[in-house]
GROMACS .gro file of C-alpha atoms in nm:
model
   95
    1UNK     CA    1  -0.400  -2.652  -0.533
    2UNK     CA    2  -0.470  -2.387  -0.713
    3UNK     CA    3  -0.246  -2.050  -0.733
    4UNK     CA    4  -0.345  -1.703  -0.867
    5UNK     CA    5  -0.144  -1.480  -1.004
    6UNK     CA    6  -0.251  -1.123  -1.015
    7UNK     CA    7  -0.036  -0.796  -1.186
    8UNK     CA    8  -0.129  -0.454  -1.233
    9UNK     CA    9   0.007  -0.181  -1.464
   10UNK     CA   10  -0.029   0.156  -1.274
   11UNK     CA   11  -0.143   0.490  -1.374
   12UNK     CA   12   0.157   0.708  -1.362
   13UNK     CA   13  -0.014   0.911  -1.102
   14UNK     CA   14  -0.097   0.618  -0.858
   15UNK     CA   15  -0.047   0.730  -0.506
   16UNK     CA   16   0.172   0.471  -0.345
   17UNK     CA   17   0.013   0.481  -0.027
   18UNK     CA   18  -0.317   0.415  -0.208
   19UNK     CA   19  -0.156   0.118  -0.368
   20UNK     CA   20  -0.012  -0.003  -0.050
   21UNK     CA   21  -0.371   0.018   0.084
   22UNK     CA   22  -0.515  -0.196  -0.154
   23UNK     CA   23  -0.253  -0.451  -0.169
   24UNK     CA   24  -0.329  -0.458   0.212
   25UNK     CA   25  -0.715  -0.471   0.194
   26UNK     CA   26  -0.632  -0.807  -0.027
   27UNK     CA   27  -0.403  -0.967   0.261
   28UNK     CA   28  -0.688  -0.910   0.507
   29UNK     CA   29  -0.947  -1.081   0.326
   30UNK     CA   30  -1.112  -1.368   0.580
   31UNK     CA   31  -1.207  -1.602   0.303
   32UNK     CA   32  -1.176  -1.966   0.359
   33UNK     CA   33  -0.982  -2.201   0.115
   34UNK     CA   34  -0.723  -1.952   0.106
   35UNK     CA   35  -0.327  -2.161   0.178
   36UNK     CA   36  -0.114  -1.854   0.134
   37UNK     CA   37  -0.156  -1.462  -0.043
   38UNK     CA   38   0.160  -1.231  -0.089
   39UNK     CA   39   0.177  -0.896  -0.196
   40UNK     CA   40   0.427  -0.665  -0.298
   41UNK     CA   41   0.534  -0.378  -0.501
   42UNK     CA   42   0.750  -0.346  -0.827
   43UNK     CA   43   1.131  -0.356  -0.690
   44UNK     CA   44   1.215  -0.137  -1.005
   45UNK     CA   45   1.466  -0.344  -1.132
   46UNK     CA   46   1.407  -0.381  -1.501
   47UNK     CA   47   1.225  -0.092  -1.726
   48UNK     CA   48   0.845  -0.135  -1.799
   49UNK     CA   49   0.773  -0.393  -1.556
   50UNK     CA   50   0.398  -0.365  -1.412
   51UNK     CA   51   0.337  -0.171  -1.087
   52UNK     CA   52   0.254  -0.498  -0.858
   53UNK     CA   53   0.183  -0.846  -0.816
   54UNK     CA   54  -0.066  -1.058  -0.602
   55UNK     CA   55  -0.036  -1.450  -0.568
   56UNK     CA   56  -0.263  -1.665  -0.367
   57UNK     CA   57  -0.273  -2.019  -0.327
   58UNK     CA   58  -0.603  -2.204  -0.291
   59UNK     CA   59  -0.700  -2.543  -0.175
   60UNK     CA   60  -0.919  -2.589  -0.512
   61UNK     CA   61  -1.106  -2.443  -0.797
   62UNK     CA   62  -1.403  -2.432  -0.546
   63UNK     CA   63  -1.220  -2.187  -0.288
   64UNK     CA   64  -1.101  -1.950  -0.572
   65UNK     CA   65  -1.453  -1.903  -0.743
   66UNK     CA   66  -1.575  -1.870  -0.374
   67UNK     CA   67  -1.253  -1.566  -0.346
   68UNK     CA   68  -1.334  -1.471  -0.693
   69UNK     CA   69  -1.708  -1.399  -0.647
   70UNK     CA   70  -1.665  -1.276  -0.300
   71UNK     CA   71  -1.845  -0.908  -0.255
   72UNK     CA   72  -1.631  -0.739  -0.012
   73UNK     CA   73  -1.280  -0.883  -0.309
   74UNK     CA   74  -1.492  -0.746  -0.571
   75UNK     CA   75  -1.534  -0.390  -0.384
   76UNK     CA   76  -1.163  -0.418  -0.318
   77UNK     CA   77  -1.102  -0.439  -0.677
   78UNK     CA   78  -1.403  -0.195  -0.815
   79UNK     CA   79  -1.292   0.071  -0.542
   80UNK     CA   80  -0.963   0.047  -0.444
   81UNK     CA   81  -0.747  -0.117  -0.760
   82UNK     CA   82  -0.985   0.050  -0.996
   83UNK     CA   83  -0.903   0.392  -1.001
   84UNK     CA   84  -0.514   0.312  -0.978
   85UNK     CA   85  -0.458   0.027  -1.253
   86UNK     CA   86  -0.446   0.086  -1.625
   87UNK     CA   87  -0.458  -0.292  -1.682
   88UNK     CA   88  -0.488  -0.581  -1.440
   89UNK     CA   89  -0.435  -0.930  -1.568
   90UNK     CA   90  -0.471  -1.266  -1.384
   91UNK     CA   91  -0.383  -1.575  -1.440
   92UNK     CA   92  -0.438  -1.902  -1.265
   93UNK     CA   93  -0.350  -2.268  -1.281
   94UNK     CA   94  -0.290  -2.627  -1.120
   95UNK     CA   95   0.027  -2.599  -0.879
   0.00000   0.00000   0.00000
């Protein structure tokens, strides 16, 4: 299995609706492969800790570069996490 581990640092300005929208838009994603994806917002409980945090788990390598490469995750990202993050960064590995 393979998990993916996704958190963005927010422009100060990010509309939390906007982020709740995208963070949604990532849940609804029909691609197969996927085991699990969870979403959520900063709880706020430690100073400079980044804005939110994806996870998904994936049955192998295979499904995530299907996820990765998929065009309607890459609009997600390009339209809708674009224009709110100041720096994404991803990391995944063997779980």
């Amino acid at each position: 299995m393979i998990r993916n581990v996704v958190v963005g640092r927010l422009h100060p300005d990010a509309d939390p609706a906007a982020v709740q929208a995208a963070l949604d838009a990532i849940v609804a994603l029909p691609v197969e492969g996927c085991l699990d994806v969870r979403v959520g917002r900063d709880a706020g409980l430690r100073d400079g800790a980044w804005g939110f945090a994806i996870t998904s788990d994936w049955v192998d390598a295979e499904a995530y570069r299907v996820y990765d490469a998929d065009a309607e995750h890459n609009r997600i990202r390009a339209e809708l996490f674009g224009p709110l993050c100041a720096e994404i960064a991803r990391v995944q590995f063997d779980a």
